């Protein structure tokens, strides 16, 4: 396609304006509502450097799978043939949409989510002795909805339930038993001998796979939040936000990946909101998991690792000063991190 630089720039700005599109994190795609299925944030138009397989203005929808291969097709689709500059329509160029976006070359991204129901009799709480024992303060109840079913739903007796929200919808929940791991194990050993019921530490929702979910995802504001700290669990999110008072900070968000791994869908979810920097805040003892996550994230974001000095501690155990020092003086690039871990 023989477009001059200024023609290309003009087209990109006109198409962006027409579709209300935003650049993705890697600056290679325009992301907007799909003109075919109308799904928000799922349609990508390639505007990066042309390669053998990736051509300028090829487009693809991550939701419905619709694709266009030429500028002309794209302009027709969006009803802006008036923008056509050169009579180029290379329809013979068969291109695999799977090769369009680096994300898709590995796995098909399916980030569709079902809206789910919380357990029967769920009621939000603003004061709970278990949450208080985990450090919850007034603002935490406000920002991180949690609740119980009281005694009305025996399955969830002694569980605290955290809804997982995505674009305002409840798409999952984590239900955690209020006993400690040791207490539960002790009980279960006895229960086994007596043939009684065993207690599950977690009784989470099952409708949506947790690799598609991020806890506190709605705190990532499209094109405002540039840095996201990823941590393992809900209590890490709450602890970090409470201790650093990040409640209303739109530039920095903290999300949990529900474990020490990040999936391509979770990466896509962050990238589609324009996040540029990801700080890995997994527990200090998770060295191999951290290195692996850094490698995967490094293809899409600026990556830094918050190297918690004491490997036995997580964000919940650290004081304000320790957290501050970690984020101020112990942020490492993946290379620096690998070097220190070799030396130790
Ligand atoms: Zn679509």
mmCIF file with all atom_site columns, N, CA, C and O in Angstrom, residues 176-196:
data_model
loop_
_atom_site.group_PDB
_atom_site.id
_atom_site.type_symbol
_atom_site.label_atom_id
_atom_site.label_alt_id
_atom_site.label_comp_id
_atom_site.label_asym_id
_atom_site.label_entity_id
_atom_site.label_seq_id
_atom_site.pdbx_PDB_ins_code
_atom_site.Cartn_x
_atom_site.Cartn_y
_atom_site.Cartn_z
_atom_site.occupancy
_atom_site.B_iso_or_equiv
_atom_site.pdbx_formal_charge
_atom_site.auth_seq_id
_atom_site.auth_comp_id
_atom_site.auth_asym_id
_atom_site.auth_atom_id
_atom_site.pdbx_PDB_model_num
ATOM 1  N N  . UNK A 1 176 ? -14.337 -17.097 51.082 1.00 0.00 ? 176 UNK A N  1
ATOM 2  C CA . UNK A 1 176 ? -13.220 -17.597 51.864 1.00 0.00 ? 176 UNK A CA 1
ATOM 3  C C  . UNK A 1 176 ? -13.692 -17.918 53.269 1.00 0.00 ? 176 UNK A C  1
ATOM 4  O O  . UNK A 1 176 ? -14.357 -17.116 53.913 1.00 0.00 ? 176 UNK A O  1
ATOM 5  N N  . UNK A 1 177 ? -13.361 -19.102 53.728 1.00 0.00 ? 177 UNK A N  1
ATOM 6  C CA . UNK A 1 177 ? -13.720 -19.497 55.081 1.00 0.00 ? 177 UNK A CA 1
ATOM 7  C C  . UNK A 1 177 ? -12.950 -18.627 56.071 1.00 0.00 ? 177 UNK A C  1
ATOM 8  O O  . UNK A 1 177 ? -11.791 -18.294 55.818 1.00 0.00 ? 177 UNK A O  1
ATOM 9  N N  . UNK A 1 178 ? -13.613 -18.292 57.182 1.00 0.00 ? 178 UNK A N  1
ATOM 10 C CA . UNK A 1 178 ? -12.980 -17.337 58.095 1.00 0.00 ? 178 UNK A CA 1
ATOM 11 C C  . UNK A 1 178 ? -11.952 -17.991 59.013 1.00 0.00 ? 178 UNK A C  1
ATOM 12 O O  . UNK A 1 178 ? -11.234 -17.302 59.721 1.00 0.00 ? 178 UNK A O  1
ATOM 13 N N  . UNK A 1 179 ? -11.853 -19.294 58.978 1.00 0.00 ? 179 UNK A N  1
ATOM 14 C CA . UNK A 1 179 ? -10.824 -19.938 59.787 1.00 0.00 ? 179 UNK A CA 1
ATOM 15 C C  . UNK A 1 179 ? -9.486  -19.880 59.068 1.00 0.00 ? 179 UNK A C  1
ATOM 16 O O  . UNK A 1 179 ? -9.419  -19.808 57.851 1.00 0.00 ? 179 UNK A O  1
ATOM 17 N N  . UNK A 1 180 ? -8.430  -19.982 59.852 1.00 0.00 ? 180 UNK A N  1
ATOM 18 C CA . UNK A 1 180 ? -7.095  -19.989 59.244 1.00 0.00 ? 180 UNK A CA 1
ATOM 19 C C  . UNK A 1 180 ? -6.852  -21.351 58.592 1.00 0.00 ? 180 UNK A C  1
ATOM 20 O O  . UNK A 1 180 ? -7.548  -22.325 58.874 1.00 0.00 ? 180 UNK A O  1
ATOM 21 N N  . UNK A 1 181 ? -5.856  -21.369 57.753 1.00 0.00 ? 181 UNK A N  1
ATOM 22 C CA . UNK A 1 181 ? -5.505  -22.596 57.045 1.00 0.00 ? 181 UNK A CA 1
ATOM 23 C C  . UNK A 1 181 ? -5.229  -23.736 58.042 1.00 0.00 ? 181 UNK A C  1
ATOM 24 O O  . UNK A 1 181 ? -5.703  -24.861 57.866 1.00 0.00 ? 181 UNK A O  1
ATOM 25 N N  . UNK A 1 182 ? -4.495  -23.407 59.096 1.00 0.00 ? 182 UNK A N  1
ATOM 26 C CA . UNK A 1 182 ? -4.163  -24.425 60.103 1.00 0.00 ? 182 UNK A CA 1
ATOM 27 C C  . UNK A 1 182 ? -5.400  -24.985 60.795 1.00 0.00 ? 182 UNK A C  1
ATOM 28 O O  . UNK A 1 182 ? -5.535  -26.196 60.974 1.00 0.00 ? 182 UNK A O  1
ATOM 29 N N  . UNK A 1 183 ? -6.296  -24.068 61.172 1.00 0.00 ? 183 UNK A N  1
ATOM 30 C CA . UNK A 1 183 ? -7.522  -24.506 61.845 1.00 0.00 ? 183 UNK A CA 1
ATOM 31 C C  . UNK A 1 183 ? -8.347  -25.420 60.942 1.00 0.00 ? 183 UNK A C  1
ATOM 32 O O  . UNK A 1 183 ? -8.889  -26.433 61.394 1.00 0.00 ? 183 UNK A O  1
ATOM 33 N N  . UNK A 1 184 ? -8.414  -25.054 59.662 1.00 0.00 ? 184 UNK A N  1
ATOM 34 C CA . UNK A 1 184 ? -9.199  -25.862 58.722 1.00 0.00 ? 184 UNK A CA 1
ATOM 35 C C  . UNK A 1 184 ? -8.566  -27.241 58.559 1.00 0.00 ? 184 UNK A C  1
ATOM 36 O O  . UNK A 1 184 ? -9.254  -28.266 58.596 1.00 0.00 ? 184 UNK A O  1
ATOM 37 N N  . UNK A 1 185 ? -7.253  -27.265 58.433 1.00 0.00 ? 185 UNK A N  1
ATOM 38 C CA . UNK A 1 185 ? -6.575  -28.556 58.272 1.00 0.00 ? 185 UNK A CA 1
ATOM 39 C C  . UNK A 1 185 ? -6.767  -29.438 59.503 1.00 0.00 ? 185 UNK A C  1
ATOM 40 O O  . UNK A 1 185 ? -6.999  -30.642 59.388 1.00 0.00 ? 185 UNK A O  1
ATOM 41 N N  . UNK A 1 186 ? -6.679  -28.827 60.644 1.00 0.00 ? 186 UNK A N  1
ATOM 42 C CA . UNK A 1 186 ? -6.869  -29.568 61.894 1.00 0.00 ? 186 UNK A CA 1
ATOM 43 C C  . UNK A 1 186 ? -8.274  -30.163 61.942 1.00 0.00 ? 186 UNK A C  1
ATOM 44 O O  . UNK A 1 186 ? -8.468  -31.341 62.236 1.00 0.00 ? 186 UNK A O  1
ATOM 45 N N  . UNK A 1 187 ? -9.245  -29.303 61.609 1.00 0.00 ? 187 UNK A N  1
ATOM 46 C CA . UNK A 1 187 ? -10.636 -29.771 61.603 1.00 0.00 ? 187 UNK A CA 1
ATOM 47 C C  . UNK A 1 187 ? -10.807 -30.928 60.610 1.00 0.00 ? 187 UNK A C  1
ATOM 48 O O  . UNK A 1 187 ? -11.447 -31.930 60.923 1.00 0.00 ? 187 UNK A O  1
ATOM 49 N N  . UNK A 1 188 ? -10.240 -30.754 59.423 1.00 0.00 ? 188 UNK A N  1
ATOM 50 C CA . UNK A 1 188 ? -10.450 -31.753 58.377 1.00 0.00 ? 188 UNK A CA 1
ATOM 51 C C  . UNK A 1 188 ? -9.815  -33.103 58.721 1.00 0.00 ? 188 UNK A C  1
ATOM 52 O O  . UNK A 1 188 ? -10.344 -34.145 58.353 1.00 0.00 ? 188 UNK A O  1
ATOM 53 N N  . UNK A 1 189 ? -8.698  -33.069 59.429 1.00 0.00 ? 189 UNK A N  1
ATOM 54 C CA . UNK A 1 189 ? -8.081  -34.336 59.853 1.00 0.00 ? 189 UNK A CA 1
ATOM 55 C C  . UNK A 1 189 ? -9.021  -35.084 60.798 1.00 0.00 ? 189 UNK A C  1
ATOM 56 O O  . UNK A 1 189 ? -9.221  -36.285 60.675 1.00 0.00 ? 189 UNK A O  1
ATOM 57 N N  . UNK A 1 190 ? -9.606  -34.331 61.711 1.00 0.00 ? 190 UNK A N  1
ATOM 58 C CA . UNK A 1 190 ? -10.539 -34.940 62.659 1.00 0.00 ? 190 UNK A CA 1
ATOM 59 C C  . UNK A 1 190 ? -11.814 -35.408 61.950 1.00 0.00 ? 190 UNK A C  1
ATOM 60 O O  . UNK A 1 190 ? -12.315 -36.495 62.193 1.00 0.00 ? 190 UNK A O  1
ATOM 61 N N  . UNK A 1 191 ? -12.299 -34.544 61.020 1.00 0.00 ? 191 UNK A N  1
ATOM 62 C CA . UNK A 1 191 ? -13.536 -34.853 60.308 1.00 0.00 ? 191 UNK A CA 1
ATOM 63 C C  . UNK A 1 191 ? -13.394 -36.142 59.503 1.00 0.00 ? 191 UNK A C  1
ATOM 64 O O  . UNK A 1 191 ? -14.320 -36.942 59.397 1.00 0.00 ? 191 UNK A O  1
ATOM 65 N N  . UNK A 1 192 ? -12.211 -36.338 58.974 1.00 0.00 ? 192 UNK A N  1
ATOM 66 C CA . UNK A 1 192 ? -11.965 -37.517 58.155 1.00 0.00 ? 192 UNK A CA 1
ATOM 67 C C  . UNK A 1 192 ? -12.113 -38.786 59.005 1.00 0.00 ? 192 UNK A C  1
ATOM 68 O O  . UNK A 1 192 ? -12.761 -39.752 58.610 1.00 0.00 ? 192 UNK A O  1
ATOM 69 N N  . UNK A 1 193 ? -11.528 -38.751 60.187 1.00 0.00 ? 193 UNK A N  1
ATOM 70 C CA . UNK A 1 193 ? -11.594 -39.908 61.089 1.00 0.00 ? 193 UNK A CA 1
ATOM 71 C C  . UNK A 1 193 ? -13.035 -40.206 61.505 1.00 0.00 ? 193 UNK A C  1
ATOM 72 O O  . UNK A 1 193 ? -13.427 -41.358 61.639 1.00 0.00 ? 193 UNK A O  1
ATOM 73 N N  . UNK A 1 194 ? -13.786 -39.147 61.695 1.00 0.00 ? 194 UNK A N  1
ATOM 74 C CA . UNK A 1 194 ? -15.164 -39.330 62.177 1.00 0.00 ? 194 UNK A CA 1
ATOM 75 C C  . UNK A 1 194 ? -16.171 -39.426 61.050 1.00 0.00 ? 194 UNK A C  1
ATOM 76 O O  . UNK A 1 194 ? -17.376 -39.534 61.305 1.00 0.00 ? 194 UNK A O  1
ATOM 77 N N  . UNK A 1 195 ? -15.689 -39.311 59.808 1.00 0.00 ? 195 UNK A N  1
ATOM 78 C CA . UNK A 1 195 ? -16.618 -39.358 58.677 1.00 0.00 ? 195 UNK A CA 1
ATOM 79 C C  . UNK A 1 195 ? -17.520 -38.138 58.590 1.00 0.00 ? 195 UNK A C  1
ATOM 80 O O  . UNK A 1 195 ? -18.635 -38.215 58.090 1.00 0.00 ? 195 UNK A O  1
ATOM 81 N N  . UNK A 1 196 ? -17.018 -37.003 59.084 1.00 0.00 ? 196 UNK A N  1
ATOM 82 C CA . UNK A 1 196 ? -17.820 -35.772 59.026 1.00 0.00 ? 196 UNK A CA 1
ATOM 83 C C  . UNK A 1 196 ? -17.448 -34.928 57.811 1.00 0.00 ? 196 UNK A C  1
ATOM 84 O O  . UNK A 1 196 ? -16.495 -35.228 57.109 1.00 0.00 ? 196 UNK A O  1
#
